[in-house]
GROMACS .gro file of C-alpha atoms in nm:
model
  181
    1UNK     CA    1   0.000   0.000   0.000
    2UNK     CA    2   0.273   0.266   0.081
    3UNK     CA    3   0.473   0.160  -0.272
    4UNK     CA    4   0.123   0.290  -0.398
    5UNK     CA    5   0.121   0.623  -0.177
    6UNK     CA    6   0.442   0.687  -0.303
    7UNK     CA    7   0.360   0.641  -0.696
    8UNK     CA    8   0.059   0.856  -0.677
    9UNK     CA    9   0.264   1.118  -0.442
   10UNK     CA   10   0.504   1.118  -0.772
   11UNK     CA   11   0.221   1.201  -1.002
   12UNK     CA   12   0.121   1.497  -0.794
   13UNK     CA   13   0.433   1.597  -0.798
   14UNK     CA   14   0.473   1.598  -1.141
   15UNK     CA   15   0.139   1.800  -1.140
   16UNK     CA   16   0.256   2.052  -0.904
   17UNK     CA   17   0.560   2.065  -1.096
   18UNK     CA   18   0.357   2.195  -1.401
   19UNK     CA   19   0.095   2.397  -1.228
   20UNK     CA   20   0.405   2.599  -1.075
   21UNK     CA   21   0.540   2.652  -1.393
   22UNK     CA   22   0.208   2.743  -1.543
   23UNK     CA   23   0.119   2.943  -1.262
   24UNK     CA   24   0.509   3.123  -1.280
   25UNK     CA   25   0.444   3.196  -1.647
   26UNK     CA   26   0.088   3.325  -1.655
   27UNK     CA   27   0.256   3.576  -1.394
   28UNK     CA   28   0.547   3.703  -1.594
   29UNK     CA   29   0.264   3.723  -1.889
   30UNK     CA   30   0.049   3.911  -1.686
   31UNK     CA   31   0.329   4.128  -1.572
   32UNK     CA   32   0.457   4.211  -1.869
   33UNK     CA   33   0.093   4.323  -2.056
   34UNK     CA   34   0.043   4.510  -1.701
   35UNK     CA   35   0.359   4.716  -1.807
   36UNK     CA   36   0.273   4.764  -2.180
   37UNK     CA   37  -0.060   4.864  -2.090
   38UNK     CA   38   0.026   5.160  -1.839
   39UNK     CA   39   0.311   5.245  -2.084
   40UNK     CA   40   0.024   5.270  -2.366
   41UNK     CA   41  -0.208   5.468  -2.082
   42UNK     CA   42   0.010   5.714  -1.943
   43UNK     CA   43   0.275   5.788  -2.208
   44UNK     CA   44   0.081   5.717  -2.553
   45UNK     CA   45  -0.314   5.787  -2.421
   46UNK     CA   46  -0.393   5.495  -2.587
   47UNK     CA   47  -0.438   5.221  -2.385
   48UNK     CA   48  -0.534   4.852  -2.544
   49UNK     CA   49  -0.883   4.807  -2.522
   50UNK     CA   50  -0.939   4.458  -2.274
   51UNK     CA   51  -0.591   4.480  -2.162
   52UNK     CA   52  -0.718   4.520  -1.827
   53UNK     CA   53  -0.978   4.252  -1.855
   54UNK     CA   54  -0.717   3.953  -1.944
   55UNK     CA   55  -0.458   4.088  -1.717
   56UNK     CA   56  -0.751   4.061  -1.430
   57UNK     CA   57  -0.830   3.737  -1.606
   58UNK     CA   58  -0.490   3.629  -1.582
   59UNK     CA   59  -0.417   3.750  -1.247
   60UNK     CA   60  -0.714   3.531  -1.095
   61UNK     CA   61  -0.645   3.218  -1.287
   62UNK     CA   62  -0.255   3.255  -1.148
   63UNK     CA   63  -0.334   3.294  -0.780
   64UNK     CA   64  -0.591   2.968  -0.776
   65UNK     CA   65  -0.354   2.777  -0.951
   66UNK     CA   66  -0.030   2.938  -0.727
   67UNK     CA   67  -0.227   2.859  -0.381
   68UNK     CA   68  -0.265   2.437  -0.484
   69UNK     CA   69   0.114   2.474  -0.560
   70UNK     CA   70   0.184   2.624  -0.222
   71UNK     CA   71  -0.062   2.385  -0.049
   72UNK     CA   72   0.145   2.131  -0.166
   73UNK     CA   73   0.476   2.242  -0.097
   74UNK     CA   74   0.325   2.338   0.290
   75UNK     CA   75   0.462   2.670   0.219
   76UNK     CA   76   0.163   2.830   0.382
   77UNK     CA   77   0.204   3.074   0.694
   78UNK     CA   78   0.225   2.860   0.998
   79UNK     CA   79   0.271   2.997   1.332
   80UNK     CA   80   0.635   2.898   1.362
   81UNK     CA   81   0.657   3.073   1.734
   82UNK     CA   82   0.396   2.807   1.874
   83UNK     CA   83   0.488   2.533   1.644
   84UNK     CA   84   0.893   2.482   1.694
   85UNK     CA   85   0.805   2.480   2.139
   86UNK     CA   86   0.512   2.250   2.075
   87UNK     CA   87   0.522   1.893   2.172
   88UNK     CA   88   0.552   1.624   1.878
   89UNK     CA   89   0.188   1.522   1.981
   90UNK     CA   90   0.047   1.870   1.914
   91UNK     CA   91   0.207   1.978   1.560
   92UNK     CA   92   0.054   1.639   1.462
   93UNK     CA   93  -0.295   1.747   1.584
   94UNK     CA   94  -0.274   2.064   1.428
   95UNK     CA   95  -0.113   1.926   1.127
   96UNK     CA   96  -0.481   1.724   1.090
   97UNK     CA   97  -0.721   1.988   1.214
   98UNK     CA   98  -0.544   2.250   0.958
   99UNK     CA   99  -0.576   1.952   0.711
  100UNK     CA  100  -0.976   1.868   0.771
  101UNK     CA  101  -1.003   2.246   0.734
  102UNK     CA  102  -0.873   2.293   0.391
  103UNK     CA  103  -1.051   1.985   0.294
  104UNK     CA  104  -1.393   2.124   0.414
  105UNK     CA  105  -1.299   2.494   0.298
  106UNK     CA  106  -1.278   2.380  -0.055
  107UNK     CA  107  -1.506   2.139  -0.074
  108UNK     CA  108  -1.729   2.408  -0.054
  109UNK     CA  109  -1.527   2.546  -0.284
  110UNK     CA  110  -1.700   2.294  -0.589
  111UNK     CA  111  -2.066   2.353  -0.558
  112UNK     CA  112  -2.026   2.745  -0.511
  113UNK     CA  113  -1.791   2.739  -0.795
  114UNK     CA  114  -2.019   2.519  -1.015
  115UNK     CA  115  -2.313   2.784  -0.932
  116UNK     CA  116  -2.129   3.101  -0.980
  117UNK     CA  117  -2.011   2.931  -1.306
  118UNK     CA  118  -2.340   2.850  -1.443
  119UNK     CA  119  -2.469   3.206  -1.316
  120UNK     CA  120  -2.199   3.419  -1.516
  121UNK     CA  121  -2.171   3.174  -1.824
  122UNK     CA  122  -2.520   3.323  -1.966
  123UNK     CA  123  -2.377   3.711  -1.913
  124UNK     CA  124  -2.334   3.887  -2.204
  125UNK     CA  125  -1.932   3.888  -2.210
  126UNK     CA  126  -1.806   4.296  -2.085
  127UNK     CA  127  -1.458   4.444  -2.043
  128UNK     CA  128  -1.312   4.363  -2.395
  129UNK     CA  129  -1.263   3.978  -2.389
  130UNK     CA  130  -1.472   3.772  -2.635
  131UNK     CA  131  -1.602   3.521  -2.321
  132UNK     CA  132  -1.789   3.555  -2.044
  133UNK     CA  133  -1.630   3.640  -1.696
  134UNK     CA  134  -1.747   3.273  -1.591
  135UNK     CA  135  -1.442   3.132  -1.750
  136UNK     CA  136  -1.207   3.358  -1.498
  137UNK     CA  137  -1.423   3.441  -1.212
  138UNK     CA  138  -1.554   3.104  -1.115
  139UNK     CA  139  -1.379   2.865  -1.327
  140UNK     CA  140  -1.105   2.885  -1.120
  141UNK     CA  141  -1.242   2.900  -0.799
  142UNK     CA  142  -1.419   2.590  -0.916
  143UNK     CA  143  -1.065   2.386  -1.077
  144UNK     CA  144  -0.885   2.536  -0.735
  145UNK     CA  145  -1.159   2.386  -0.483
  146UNK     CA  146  -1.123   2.054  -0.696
  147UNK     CA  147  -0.780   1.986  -0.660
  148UNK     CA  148  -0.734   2.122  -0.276
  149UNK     CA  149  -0.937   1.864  -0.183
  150UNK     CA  150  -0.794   1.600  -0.392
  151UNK     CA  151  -0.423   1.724  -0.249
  152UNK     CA  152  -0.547   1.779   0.101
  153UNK     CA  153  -0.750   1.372   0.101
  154UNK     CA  154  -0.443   1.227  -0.025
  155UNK     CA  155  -0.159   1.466   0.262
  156UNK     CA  156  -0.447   1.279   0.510
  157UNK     CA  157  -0.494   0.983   0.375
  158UNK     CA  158  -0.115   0.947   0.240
  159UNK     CA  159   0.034   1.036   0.582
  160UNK     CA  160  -0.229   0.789   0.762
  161UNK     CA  161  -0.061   0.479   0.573
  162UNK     CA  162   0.263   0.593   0.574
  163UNK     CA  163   0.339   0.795   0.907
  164UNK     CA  164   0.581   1.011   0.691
  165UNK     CA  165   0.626   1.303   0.838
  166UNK     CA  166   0.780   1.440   0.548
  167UNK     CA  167   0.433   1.418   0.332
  168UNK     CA  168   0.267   1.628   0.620
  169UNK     CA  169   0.538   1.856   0.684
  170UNK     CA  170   0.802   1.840   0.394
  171UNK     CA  171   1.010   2.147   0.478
  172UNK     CA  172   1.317   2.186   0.697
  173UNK     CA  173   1.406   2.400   0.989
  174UNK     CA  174   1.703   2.521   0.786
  175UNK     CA  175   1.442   2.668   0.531
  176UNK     CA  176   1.249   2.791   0.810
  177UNK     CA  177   0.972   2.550   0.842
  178UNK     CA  178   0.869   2.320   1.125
  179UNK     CA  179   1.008   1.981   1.146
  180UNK     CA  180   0.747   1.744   1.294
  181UNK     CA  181   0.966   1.492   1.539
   0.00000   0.00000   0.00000
């Protein structure tokens, strides 16, 4: 069973992998049009017409897919004060009550996602881009709320089979994380 844990974690990780990268170029995209389209604005009066729309667009569809990649990595803020004097007993606790929260959080995550979805797909599209604002509002609030609680099942699930601490808690105290002993 944990030769099976440990496949699957490898497939995520590929995942990750390519979300980060996705996520780390739809940034420097975004970045860039952000800076053309002041340039255009301020020094030309003439900005691009949706510009702002698709860098918004952009923006959103970046953070949802940035926050599974930081999930994953546990590079969220922790409370490192509490955390490196707590007992072994207690960073596991909190390691599982954090855990169940995400899972819950975006669970809800789906059907609100799905609704807000359906709600904005039959808006007439505004703002310059030639789709609706369902497609970057609540598509990926939807795709985001899908995969946290596929990530956070298997960190619960994963580190239930396998007591690795590393799965739960995969940075070091020389990076400045909490090492669960």
């Amino acid at each position: 069973m944990k030769s099976v844990i440990r496949k699957i974690e490898k497939g995520i990780n590929k995942f990750i992998n390519l979300l980060s990268i996705t996520a780390s170029w739809i940034i420097a995209l975004f970045m860039l049009l952000l800076f053309i389209q002041v340039v255009l604005r301020y020094l030309f009066n003439s900005p691009v017409y949706g510009l702002d729309e698709l860098v918004t667009a952009m923006m959103i569809w970046s953070m949802s897919i940035g926050w599974c990649t930081v999930y994953w990595a546990n590079e969220h803020a922790v409370i490192e004060a509490i955390m490196k004097k707590a007992p072994p007993f207690f960073k596991h606790f909190m390691y599982h009550v954090t855990n169940i929260i995400v899972l819950v959080t975006h669970a809800v995550f789906i059907p609100g996602g799905l609704l807000l979805f359906k709600m904005q797909n039959v808006m007439t599209p505004v703002g310059g881009l030639p789709f609706s604002k369902a497609w970057y509002y609540a598509l990926p609030i939807l795709l985001m709320g899908i995969i946290m609680v596929i990530l956070s099942a298997f960190k619960t699930i994963g580190y239930v089979i396998t007591g690795d601490d590393k799965m739960i808690a995969p940075v070091t105290e020389e990076e400045g994380g909490i090492i669960i002993d």
